[in-house]
PDB file of C-alpha atoms and ligand atoms in Angstrom:
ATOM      1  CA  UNK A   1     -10.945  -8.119  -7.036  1.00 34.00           C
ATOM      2  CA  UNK A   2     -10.622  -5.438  -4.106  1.00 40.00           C
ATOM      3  CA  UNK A   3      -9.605  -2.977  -6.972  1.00 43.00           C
ATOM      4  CA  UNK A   4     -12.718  -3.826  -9.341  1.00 42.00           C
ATOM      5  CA  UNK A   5     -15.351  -3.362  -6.197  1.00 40.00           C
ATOM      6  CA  UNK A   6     -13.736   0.044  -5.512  1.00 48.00           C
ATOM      7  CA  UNK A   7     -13.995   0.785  -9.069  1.00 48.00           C
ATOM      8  CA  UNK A   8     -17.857  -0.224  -9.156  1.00 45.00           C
ATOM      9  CA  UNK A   9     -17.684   1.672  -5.710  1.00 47.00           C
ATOM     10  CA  UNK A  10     -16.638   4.809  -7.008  1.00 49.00           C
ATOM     11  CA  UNK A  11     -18.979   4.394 -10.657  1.00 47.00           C
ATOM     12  CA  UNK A  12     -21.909   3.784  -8.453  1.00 45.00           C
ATOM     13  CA  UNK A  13     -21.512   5.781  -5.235  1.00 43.00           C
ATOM     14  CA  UNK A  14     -22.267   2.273  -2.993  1.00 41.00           C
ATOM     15  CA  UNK A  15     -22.229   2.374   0.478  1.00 39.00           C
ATOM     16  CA  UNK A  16     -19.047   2.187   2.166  1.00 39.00           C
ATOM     17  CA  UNK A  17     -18.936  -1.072   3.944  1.00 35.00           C
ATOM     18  CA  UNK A  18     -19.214  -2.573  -0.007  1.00 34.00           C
ATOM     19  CA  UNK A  19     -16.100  -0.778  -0.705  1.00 36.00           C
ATOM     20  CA  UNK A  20     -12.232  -2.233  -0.922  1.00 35.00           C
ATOM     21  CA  UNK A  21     -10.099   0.083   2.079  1.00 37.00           C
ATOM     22  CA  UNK A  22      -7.050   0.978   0.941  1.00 50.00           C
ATOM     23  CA  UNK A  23      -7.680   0.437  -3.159  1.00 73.00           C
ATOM     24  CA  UNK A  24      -9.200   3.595  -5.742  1.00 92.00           C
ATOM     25  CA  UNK A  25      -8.868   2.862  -8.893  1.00 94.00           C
ATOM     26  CA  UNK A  26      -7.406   5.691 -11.342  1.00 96.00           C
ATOM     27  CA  UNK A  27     -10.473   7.718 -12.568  1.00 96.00           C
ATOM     28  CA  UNK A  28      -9.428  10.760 -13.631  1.00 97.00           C
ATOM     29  CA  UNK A  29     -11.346  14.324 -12.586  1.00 98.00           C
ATOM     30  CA  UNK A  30     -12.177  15.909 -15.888  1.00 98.00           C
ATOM     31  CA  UNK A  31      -9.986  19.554 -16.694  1.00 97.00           C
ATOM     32  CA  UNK A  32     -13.400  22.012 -16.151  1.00 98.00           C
ATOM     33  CA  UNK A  33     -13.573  19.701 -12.489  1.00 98.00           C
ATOM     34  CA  UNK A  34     -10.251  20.503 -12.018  1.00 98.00           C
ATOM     35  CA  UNK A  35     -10.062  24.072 -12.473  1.00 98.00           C
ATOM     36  CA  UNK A  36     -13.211  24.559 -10.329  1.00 98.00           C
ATOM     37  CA  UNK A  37     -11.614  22.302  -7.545  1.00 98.00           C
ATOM     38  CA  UNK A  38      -8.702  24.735  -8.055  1.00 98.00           C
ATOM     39  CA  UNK A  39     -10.673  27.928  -7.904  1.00 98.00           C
ATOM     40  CA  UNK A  40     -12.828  26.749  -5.274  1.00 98.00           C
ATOM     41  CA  UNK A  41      -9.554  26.345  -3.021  1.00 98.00           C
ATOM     42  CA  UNK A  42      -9.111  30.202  -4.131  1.00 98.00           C
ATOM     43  CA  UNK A  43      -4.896  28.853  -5.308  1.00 98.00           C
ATOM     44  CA  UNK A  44      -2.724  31.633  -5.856  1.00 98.00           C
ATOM     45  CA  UNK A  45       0.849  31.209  -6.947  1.00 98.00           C
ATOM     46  CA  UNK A  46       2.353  31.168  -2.662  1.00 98.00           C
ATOM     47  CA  UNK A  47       0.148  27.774  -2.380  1.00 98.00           C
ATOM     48  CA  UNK A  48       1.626  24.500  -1.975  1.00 98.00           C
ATOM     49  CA  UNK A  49      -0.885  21.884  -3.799  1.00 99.00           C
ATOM     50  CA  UNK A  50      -0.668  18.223  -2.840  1.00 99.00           C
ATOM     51  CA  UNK A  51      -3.339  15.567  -4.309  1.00 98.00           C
ATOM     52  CA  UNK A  52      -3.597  12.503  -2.826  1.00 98.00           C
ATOM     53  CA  UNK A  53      -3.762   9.852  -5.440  1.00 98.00           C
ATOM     54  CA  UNK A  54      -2.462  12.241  -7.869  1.00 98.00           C
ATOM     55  CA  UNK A  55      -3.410   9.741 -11.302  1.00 98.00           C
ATOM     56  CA  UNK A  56      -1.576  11.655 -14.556  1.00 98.00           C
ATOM     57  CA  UNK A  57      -1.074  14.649 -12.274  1.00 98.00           C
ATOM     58  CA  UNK A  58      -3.321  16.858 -13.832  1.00 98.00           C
ATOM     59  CA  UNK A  59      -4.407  18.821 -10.540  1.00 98.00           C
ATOM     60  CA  UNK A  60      -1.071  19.815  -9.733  1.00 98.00           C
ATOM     61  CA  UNK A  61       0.335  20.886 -13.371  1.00 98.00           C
ATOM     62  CA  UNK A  62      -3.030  22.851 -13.642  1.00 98.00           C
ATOM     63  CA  UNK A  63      -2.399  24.185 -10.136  1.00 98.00           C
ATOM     64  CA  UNK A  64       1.134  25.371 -11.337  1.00 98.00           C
ATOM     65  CA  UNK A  65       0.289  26.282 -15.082  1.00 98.00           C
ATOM     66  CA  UNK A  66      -3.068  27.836 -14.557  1.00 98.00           C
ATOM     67  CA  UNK A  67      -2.060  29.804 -11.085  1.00 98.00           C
ATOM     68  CA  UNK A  68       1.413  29.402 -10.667  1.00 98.00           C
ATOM     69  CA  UNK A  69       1.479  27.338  -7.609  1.00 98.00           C
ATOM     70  CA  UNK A  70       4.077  24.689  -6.384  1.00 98.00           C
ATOM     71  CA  UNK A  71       2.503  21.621  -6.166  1.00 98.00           C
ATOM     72  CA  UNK A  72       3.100  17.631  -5.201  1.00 98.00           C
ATOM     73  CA  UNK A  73       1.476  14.279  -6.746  1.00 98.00           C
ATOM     74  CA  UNK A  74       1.677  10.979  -4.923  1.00 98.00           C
ATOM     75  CA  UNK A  75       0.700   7.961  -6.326  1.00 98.00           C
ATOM     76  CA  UNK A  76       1.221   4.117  -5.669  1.00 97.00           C
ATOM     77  CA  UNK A  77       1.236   3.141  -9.551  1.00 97.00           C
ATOM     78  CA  UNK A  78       4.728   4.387 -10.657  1.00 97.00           C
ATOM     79  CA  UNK A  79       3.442   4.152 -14.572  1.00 98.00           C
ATOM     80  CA  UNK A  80       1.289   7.015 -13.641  1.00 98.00           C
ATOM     81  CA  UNK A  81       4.212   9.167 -11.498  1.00 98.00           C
ATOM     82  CA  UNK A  82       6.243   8.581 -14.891  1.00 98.00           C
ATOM     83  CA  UNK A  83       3.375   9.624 -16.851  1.00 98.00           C
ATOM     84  CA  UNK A  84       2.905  12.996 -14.666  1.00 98.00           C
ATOM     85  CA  UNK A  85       6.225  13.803 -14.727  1.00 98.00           C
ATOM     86  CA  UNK A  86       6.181  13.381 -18.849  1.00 98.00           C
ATOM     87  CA  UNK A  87       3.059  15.917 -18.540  1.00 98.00           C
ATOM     88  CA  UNK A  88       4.631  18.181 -16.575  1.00 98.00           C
ATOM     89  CA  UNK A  89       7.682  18.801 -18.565  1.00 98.00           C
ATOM     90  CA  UNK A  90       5.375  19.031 -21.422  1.00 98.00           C
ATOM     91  CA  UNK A  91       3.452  21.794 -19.681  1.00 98.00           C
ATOM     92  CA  UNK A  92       6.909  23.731 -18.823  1.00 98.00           C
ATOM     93  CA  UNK A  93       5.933  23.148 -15.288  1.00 98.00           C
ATOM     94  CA  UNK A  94       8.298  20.718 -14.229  1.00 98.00           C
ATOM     95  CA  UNK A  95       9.732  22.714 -12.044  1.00 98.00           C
ATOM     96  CA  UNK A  96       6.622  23.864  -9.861  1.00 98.00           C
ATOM     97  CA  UNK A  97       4.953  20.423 -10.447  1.00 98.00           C
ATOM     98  CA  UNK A  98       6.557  17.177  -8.901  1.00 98.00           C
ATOM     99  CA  UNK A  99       5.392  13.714  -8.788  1.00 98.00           C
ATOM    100  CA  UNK A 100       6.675  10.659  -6.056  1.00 98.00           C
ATOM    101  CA  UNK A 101       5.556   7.385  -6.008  1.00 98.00           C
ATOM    102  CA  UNK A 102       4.140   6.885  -2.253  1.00 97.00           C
ATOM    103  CA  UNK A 103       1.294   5.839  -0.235  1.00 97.00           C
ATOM    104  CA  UNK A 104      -0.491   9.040   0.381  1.00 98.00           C
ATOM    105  CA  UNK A 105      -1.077   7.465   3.913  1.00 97.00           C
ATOM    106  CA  UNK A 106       2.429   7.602   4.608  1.00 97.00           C
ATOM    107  CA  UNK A 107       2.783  11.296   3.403  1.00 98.00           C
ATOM    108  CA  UNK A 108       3.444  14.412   5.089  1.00 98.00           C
ATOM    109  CA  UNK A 109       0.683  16.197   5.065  1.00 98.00           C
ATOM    110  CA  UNK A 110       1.853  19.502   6.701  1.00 98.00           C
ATOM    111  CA  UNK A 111       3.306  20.169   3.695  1.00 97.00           C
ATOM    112  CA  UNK A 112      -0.003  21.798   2.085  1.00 98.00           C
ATOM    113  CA  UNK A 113      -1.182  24.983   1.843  1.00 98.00           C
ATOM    114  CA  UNK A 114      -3.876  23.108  -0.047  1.00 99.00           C
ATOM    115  CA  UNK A 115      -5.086  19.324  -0.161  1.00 98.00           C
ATOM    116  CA  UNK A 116      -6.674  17.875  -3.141  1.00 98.00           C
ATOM    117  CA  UNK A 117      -8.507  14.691  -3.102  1.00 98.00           C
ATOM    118  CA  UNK A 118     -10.542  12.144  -5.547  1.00 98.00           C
ATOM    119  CA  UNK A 119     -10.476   9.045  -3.288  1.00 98.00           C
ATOM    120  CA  UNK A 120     -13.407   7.201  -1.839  1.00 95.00           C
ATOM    121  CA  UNK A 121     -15.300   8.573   0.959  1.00 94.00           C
ATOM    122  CA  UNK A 122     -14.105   5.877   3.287  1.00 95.00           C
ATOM    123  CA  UNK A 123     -10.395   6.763   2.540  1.00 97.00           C
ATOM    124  CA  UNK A 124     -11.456  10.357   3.211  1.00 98.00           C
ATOM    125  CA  UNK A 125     -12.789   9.195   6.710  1.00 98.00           C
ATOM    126  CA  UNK A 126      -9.630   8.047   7.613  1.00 97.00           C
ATOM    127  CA  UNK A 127      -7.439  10.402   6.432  1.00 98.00           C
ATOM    128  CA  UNK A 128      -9.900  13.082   8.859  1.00 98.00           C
ATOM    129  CA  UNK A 129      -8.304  13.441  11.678  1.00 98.00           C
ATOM    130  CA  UNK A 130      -4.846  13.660  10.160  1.00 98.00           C
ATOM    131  CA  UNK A 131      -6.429  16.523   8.485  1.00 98.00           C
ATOM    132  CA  UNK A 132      -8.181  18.109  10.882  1.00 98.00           C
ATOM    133  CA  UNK A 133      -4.740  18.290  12.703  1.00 97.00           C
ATOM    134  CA  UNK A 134      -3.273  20.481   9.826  1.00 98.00           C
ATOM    135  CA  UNK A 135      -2.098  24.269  10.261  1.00 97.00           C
ATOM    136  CA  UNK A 136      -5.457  26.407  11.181  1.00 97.00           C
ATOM    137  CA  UNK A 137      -6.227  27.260   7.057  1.00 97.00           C
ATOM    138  CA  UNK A 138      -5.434  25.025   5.139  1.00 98.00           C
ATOM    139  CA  UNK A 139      -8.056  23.844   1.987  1.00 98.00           C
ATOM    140  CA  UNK A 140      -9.284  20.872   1.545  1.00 98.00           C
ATOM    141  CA  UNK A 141     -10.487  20.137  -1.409  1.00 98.00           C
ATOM    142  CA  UNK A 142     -12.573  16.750  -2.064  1.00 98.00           C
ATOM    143  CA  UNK A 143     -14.255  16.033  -5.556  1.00 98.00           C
ATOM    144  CA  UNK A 144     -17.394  13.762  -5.513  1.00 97.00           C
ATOM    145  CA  UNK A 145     -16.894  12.292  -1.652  1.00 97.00           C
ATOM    146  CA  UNK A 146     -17.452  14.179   1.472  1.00 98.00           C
ATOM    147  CA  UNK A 147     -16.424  13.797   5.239  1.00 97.00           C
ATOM    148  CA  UNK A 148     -18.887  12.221   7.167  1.00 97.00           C
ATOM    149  CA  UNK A 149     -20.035  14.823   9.955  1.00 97.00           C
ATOM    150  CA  UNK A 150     -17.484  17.221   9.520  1.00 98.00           C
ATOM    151  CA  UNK A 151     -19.107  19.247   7.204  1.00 97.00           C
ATOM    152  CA  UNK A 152     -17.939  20.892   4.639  1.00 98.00           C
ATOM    153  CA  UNK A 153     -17.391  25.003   4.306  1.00 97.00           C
ATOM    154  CA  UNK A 154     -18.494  24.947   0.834  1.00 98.00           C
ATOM    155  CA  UNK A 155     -20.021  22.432  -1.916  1.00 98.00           C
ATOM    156  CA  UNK A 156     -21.203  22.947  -5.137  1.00 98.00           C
ATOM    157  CA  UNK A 157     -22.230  21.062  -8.751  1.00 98.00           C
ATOM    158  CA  UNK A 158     -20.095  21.627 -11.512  1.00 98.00           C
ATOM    159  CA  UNK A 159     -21.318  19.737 -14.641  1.00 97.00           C
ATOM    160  CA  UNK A 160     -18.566  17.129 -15.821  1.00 95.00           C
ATOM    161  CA  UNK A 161     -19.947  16.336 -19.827  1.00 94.00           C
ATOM    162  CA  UNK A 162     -16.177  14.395 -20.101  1.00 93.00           C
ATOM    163  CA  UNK A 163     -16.203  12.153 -16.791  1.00 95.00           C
ATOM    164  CA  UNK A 164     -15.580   9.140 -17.300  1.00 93.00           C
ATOM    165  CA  UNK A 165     -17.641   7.276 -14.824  1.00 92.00           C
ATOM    166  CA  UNK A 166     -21.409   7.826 -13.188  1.00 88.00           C
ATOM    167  CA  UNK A 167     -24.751   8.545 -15.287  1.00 87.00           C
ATOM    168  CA  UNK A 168     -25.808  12.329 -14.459  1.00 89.00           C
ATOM    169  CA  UNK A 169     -22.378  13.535 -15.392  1.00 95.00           C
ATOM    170  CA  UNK A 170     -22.211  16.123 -13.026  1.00 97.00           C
ATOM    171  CA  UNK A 171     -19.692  16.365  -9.889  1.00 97.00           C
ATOM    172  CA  UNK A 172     -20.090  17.352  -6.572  1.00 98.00           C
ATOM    173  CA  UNK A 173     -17.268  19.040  -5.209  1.00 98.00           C
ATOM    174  CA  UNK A 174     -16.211  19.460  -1.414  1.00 98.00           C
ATOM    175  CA  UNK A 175     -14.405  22.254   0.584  1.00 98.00           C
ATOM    176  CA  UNK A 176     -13.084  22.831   4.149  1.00 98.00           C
ATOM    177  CA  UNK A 177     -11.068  25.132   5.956  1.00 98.00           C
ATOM    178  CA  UNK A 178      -9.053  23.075   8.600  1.00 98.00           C
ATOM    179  CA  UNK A 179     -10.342  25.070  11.742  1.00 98.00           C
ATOM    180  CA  UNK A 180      -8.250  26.748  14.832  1.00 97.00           C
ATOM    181  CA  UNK A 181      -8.596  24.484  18.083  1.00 97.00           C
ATOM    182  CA  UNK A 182     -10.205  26.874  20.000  1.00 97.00           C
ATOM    183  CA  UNK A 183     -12.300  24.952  22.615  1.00 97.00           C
ATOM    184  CA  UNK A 184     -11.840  26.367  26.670  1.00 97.00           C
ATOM    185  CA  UNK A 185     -11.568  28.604  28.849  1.00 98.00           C
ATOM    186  CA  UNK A 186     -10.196  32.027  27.363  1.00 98.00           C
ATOM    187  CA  UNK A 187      -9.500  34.777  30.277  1.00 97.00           C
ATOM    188  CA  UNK A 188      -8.767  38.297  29.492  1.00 96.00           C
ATOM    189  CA  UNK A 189      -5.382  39.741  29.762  1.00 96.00           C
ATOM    190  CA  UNK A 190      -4.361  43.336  30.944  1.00 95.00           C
ATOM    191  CA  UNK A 191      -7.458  45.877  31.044  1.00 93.00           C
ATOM    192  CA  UNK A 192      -9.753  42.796  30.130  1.00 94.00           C
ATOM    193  CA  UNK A 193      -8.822  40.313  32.744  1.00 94.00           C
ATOM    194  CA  UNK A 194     -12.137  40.341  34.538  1.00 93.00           C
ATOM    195  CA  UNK A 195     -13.242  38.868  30.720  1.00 95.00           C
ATOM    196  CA  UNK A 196     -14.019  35.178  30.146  1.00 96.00           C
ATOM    197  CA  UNK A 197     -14.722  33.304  27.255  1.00 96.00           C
ATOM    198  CA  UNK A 198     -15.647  29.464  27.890  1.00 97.00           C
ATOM    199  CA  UNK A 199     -15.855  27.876  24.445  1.00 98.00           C
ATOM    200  CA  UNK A 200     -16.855  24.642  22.838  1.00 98.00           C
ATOM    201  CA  UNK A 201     -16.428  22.955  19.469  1.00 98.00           C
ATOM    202  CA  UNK A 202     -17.195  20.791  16.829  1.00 98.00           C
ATOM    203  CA  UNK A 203     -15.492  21.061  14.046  1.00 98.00           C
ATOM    204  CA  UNK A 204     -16.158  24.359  12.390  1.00 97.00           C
ATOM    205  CA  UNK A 205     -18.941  24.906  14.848  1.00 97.00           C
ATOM    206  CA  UNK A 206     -18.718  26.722  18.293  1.00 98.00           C
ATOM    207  CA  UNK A 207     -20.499  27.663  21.277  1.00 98.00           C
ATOM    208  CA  UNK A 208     -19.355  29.975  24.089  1.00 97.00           C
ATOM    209  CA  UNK A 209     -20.114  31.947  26.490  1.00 96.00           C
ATOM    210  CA  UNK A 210     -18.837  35.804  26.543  1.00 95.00           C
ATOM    211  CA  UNK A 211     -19.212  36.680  30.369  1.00 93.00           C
ATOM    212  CA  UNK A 212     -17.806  40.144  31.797  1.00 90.00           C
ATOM    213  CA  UNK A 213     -18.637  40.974  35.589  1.00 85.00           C
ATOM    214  CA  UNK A 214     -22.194  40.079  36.088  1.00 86.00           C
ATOM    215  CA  UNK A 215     -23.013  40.341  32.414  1.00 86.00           C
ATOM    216  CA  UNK A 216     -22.772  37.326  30.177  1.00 91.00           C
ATOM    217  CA  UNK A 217     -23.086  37.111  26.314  1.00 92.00           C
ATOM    218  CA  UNK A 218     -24.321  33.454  24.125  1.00 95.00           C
ATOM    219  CA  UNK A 219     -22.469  33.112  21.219  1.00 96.00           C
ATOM    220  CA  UNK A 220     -23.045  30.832  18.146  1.00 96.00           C
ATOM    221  CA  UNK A 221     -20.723  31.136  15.138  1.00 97.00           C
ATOM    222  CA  UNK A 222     -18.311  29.277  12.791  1.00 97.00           C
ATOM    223  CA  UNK A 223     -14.371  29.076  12.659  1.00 98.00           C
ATOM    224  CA  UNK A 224     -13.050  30.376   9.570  1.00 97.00           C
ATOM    225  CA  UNK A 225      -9.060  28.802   9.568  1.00 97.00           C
ATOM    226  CA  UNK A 226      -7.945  31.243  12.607  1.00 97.00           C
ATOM    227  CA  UNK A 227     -11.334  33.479  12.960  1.00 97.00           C
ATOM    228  CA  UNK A 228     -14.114  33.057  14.493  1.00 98.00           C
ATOM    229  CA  UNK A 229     -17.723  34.686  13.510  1.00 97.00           C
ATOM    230  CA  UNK A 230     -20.897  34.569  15.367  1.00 97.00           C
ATOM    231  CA  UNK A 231     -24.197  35.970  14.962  1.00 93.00           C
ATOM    232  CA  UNK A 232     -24.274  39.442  16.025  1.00 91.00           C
ATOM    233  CA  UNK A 233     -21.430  40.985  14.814  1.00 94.00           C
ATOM    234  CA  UNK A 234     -18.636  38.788  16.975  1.00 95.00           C
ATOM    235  CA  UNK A 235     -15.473  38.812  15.452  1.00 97.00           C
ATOM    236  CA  UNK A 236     -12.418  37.212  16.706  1.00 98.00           C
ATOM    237  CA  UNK A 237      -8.659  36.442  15.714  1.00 98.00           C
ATOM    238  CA  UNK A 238      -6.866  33.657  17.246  1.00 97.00           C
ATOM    239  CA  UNK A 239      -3.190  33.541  16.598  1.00 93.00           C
ATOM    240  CA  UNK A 240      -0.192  32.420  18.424  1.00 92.00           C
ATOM    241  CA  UNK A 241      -2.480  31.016  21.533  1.00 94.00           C
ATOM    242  CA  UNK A 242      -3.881  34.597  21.744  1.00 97.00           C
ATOM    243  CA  UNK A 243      -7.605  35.203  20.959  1.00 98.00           C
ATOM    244  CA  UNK A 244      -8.217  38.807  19.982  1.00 97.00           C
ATOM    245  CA  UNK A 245     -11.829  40.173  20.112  1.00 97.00           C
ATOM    246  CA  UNK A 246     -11.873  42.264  17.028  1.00 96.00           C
ATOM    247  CA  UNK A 247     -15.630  43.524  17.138  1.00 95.00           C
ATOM    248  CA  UNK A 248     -17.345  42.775  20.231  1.00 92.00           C
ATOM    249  CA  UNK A 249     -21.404  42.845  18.560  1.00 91.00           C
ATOM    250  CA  UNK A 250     -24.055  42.502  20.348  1.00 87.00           C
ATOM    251  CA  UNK A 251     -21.080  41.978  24.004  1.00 84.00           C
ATOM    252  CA  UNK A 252     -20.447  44.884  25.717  1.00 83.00           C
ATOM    253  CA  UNK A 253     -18.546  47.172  23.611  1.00 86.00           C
ATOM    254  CA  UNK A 254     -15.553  47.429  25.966  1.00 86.00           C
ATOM    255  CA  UNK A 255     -14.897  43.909  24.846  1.00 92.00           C
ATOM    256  CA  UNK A 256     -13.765  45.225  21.748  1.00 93.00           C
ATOM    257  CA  UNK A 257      -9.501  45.001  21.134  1.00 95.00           C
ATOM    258  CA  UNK A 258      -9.482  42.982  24.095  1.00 96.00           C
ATOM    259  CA  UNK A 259      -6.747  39.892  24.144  1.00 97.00           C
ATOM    260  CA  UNK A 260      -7.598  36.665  26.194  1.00 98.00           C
ATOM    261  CA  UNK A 261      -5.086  33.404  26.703  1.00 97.00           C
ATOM    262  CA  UNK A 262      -6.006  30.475  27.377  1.00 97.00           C
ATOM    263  CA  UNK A 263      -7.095  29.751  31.230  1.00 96.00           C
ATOM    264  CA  UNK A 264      -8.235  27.433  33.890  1.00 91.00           C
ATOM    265  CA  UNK A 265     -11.413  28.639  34.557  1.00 72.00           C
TER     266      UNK A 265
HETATM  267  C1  LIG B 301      -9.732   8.468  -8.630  1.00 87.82           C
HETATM  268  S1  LIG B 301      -8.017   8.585  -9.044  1.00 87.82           S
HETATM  269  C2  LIG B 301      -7.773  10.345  -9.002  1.00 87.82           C
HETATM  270  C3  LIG B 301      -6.589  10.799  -9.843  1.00 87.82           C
HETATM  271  C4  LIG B 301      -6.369  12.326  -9.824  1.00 87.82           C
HETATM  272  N1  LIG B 301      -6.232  12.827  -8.474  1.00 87.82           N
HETATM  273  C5  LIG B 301      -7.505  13.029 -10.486  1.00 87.82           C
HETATM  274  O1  LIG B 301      -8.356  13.584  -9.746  1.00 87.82           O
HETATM  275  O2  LIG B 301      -7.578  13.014 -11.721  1.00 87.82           O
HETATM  276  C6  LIG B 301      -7.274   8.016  -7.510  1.00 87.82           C
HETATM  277  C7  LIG B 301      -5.774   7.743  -7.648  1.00 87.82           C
HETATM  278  O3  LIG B 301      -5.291   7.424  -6.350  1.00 87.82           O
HETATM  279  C8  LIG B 301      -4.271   6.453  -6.479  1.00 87.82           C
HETATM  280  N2  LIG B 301      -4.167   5.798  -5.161  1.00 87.82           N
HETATM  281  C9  LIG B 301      -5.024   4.898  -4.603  1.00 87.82           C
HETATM  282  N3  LIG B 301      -4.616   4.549  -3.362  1.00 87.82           N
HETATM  283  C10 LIG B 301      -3.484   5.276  -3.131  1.00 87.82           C
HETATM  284  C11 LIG B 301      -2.591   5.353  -2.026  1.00 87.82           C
HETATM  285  N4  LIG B 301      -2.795   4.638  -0.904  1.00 87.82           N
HETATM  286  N5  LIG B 301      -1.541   6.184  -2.117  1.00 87.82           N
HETATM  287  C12 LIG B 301      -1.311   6.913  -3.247  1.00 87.82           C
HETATM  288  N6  LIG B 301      -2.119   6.855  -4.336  1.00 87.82           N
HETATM  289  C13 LIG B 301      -3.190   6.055  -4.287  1.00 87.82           C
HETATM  290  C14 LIG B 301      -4.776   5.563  -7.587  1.00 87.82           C
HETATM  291  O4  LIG B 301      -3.711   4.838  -8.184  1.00 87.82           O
HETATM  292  C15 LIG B 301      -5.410   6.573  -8.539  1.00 87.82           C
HETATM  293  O5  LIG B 301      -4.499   6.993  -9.524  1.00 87.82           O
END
């Protein structure tokens, strides 16, 4: 019963509270879906794929055929692990492209370069903040469901002539870049340390406040994985708890190459 309402849930696109928790039904993403899920992740063969739910495995034995990428399924129904593994080896990628059955709740997740999903959006909400704990860059890839309010980086509409459930035949597909935790106080190191750089965050989204001696610069911008971007021409690297001001914008240009760690105030 819980299985059939998530099926309807997932034909129709019902609310959540009508949908079963823990149960999606195998729908499969059609191939064009699948390579535009792919390409939208930008895969290249150093990427470690793991879908959630993995069905017949399709996403990962395109991921490894299509762009040579090493990939992971996992799936409660072992039929369909058996039947992935039987499609890999008939793909040659057997090797690159490996199936286990498992709840993809109790998976290691930090495994992923990139994260494929067609689940509901309720099982998306609760896998979020396992994934918004992942390395700074990893993809996220999500067809048809989205995230609730952490928006994602990129959506678009592929059209989906061979999918197998819904009336427009189209798909909606999903994509986020897990973002670095910058939110703080930054303070300038060295030749800089009269810099501060007092930073909030939601998600993708930050705020801060660029002050040197008397002078202080608003920022607005969006984390990209480990860089930062705000209006004006900010640019900043964080890596390895150091945040490096690349190109200072519309800040006072001595701000420029300068390195801040994290701070008290
Ligand atoms: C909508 S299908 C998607 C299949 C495949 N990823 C694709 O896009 O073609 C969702 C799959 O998730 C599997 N699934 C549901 N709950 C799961 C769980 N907790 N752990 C692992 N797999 C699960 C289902 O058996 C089903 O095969």
């Amino acid at each position: 019963m819980r299985a059939a309402l998530a099926a309807l849930a997932l034909c129709l696109g019902l609310p959540a509270a009508l949908r079963a928790q823990d149960e999606v039904p195998f729908v499969v993403t059609p191939d064009n879906v699948t390579l535009a899920m792919l390409e939208l992740a930008q895969v290249v063969p150093q990427d470690f794929v793991l879908d959630l739910g993995s069905g017949d495995g399709r996403i990962v034995i395109q991921a490894a055929r299509r762009f040579g990428a090493r990939g992971l399924g996992v799936e409660l129904s072992p039929q369909l692990v058996e039947l992935s593994r039987q499609n890999a080896a008939k793909a040659g990628v057997a090797e690159r492209a490996r199936f286990v059955e498992q709840d993809l709740f109790k998976t290691d997740l930090s495994v992923a370069s990139v994260i494929t999903m067609y689940l509901l959006q309720e099982v998306n909400l609760q896998l979020r903040p396992s994934l918004l704990a992942l390395k700074p860059g990893t993809r996220i890839v999500s067809h048809d469901w989205d995230m609730g309010d952490w928006r994602p980086d990129r959506s678009l509409t592929v059209d989906a002539p061979d999918k197998p459930v819904g009336l427009d035949k189209r798909s909606r597909l999903h994509l986020w870049v897990v973002p670095e935790r910058a939110e703080g106080t930054w303070c300038g190191i060295g030749a800089h340390r009269d810099a501060r750089l007092r930073l909030t965050q939601k998600y993708q989204v930050f705020e801060a406040t660029l002050s040197l001696g008397p002078s202080a610069q608003l920022l607005a911008g969006h984390i990209d994985g480990t860089r930062l971007r705000a209006a004006g021409g900010f640019d900043a690297l964080l890596e390895g708890g150091r945040l490096r001001i690349t190109q200072s914008g519309d800040a006072p240009a001595a701000l420029a190459g300068a390195d801040f760690e994290r701070c008290a105030s």
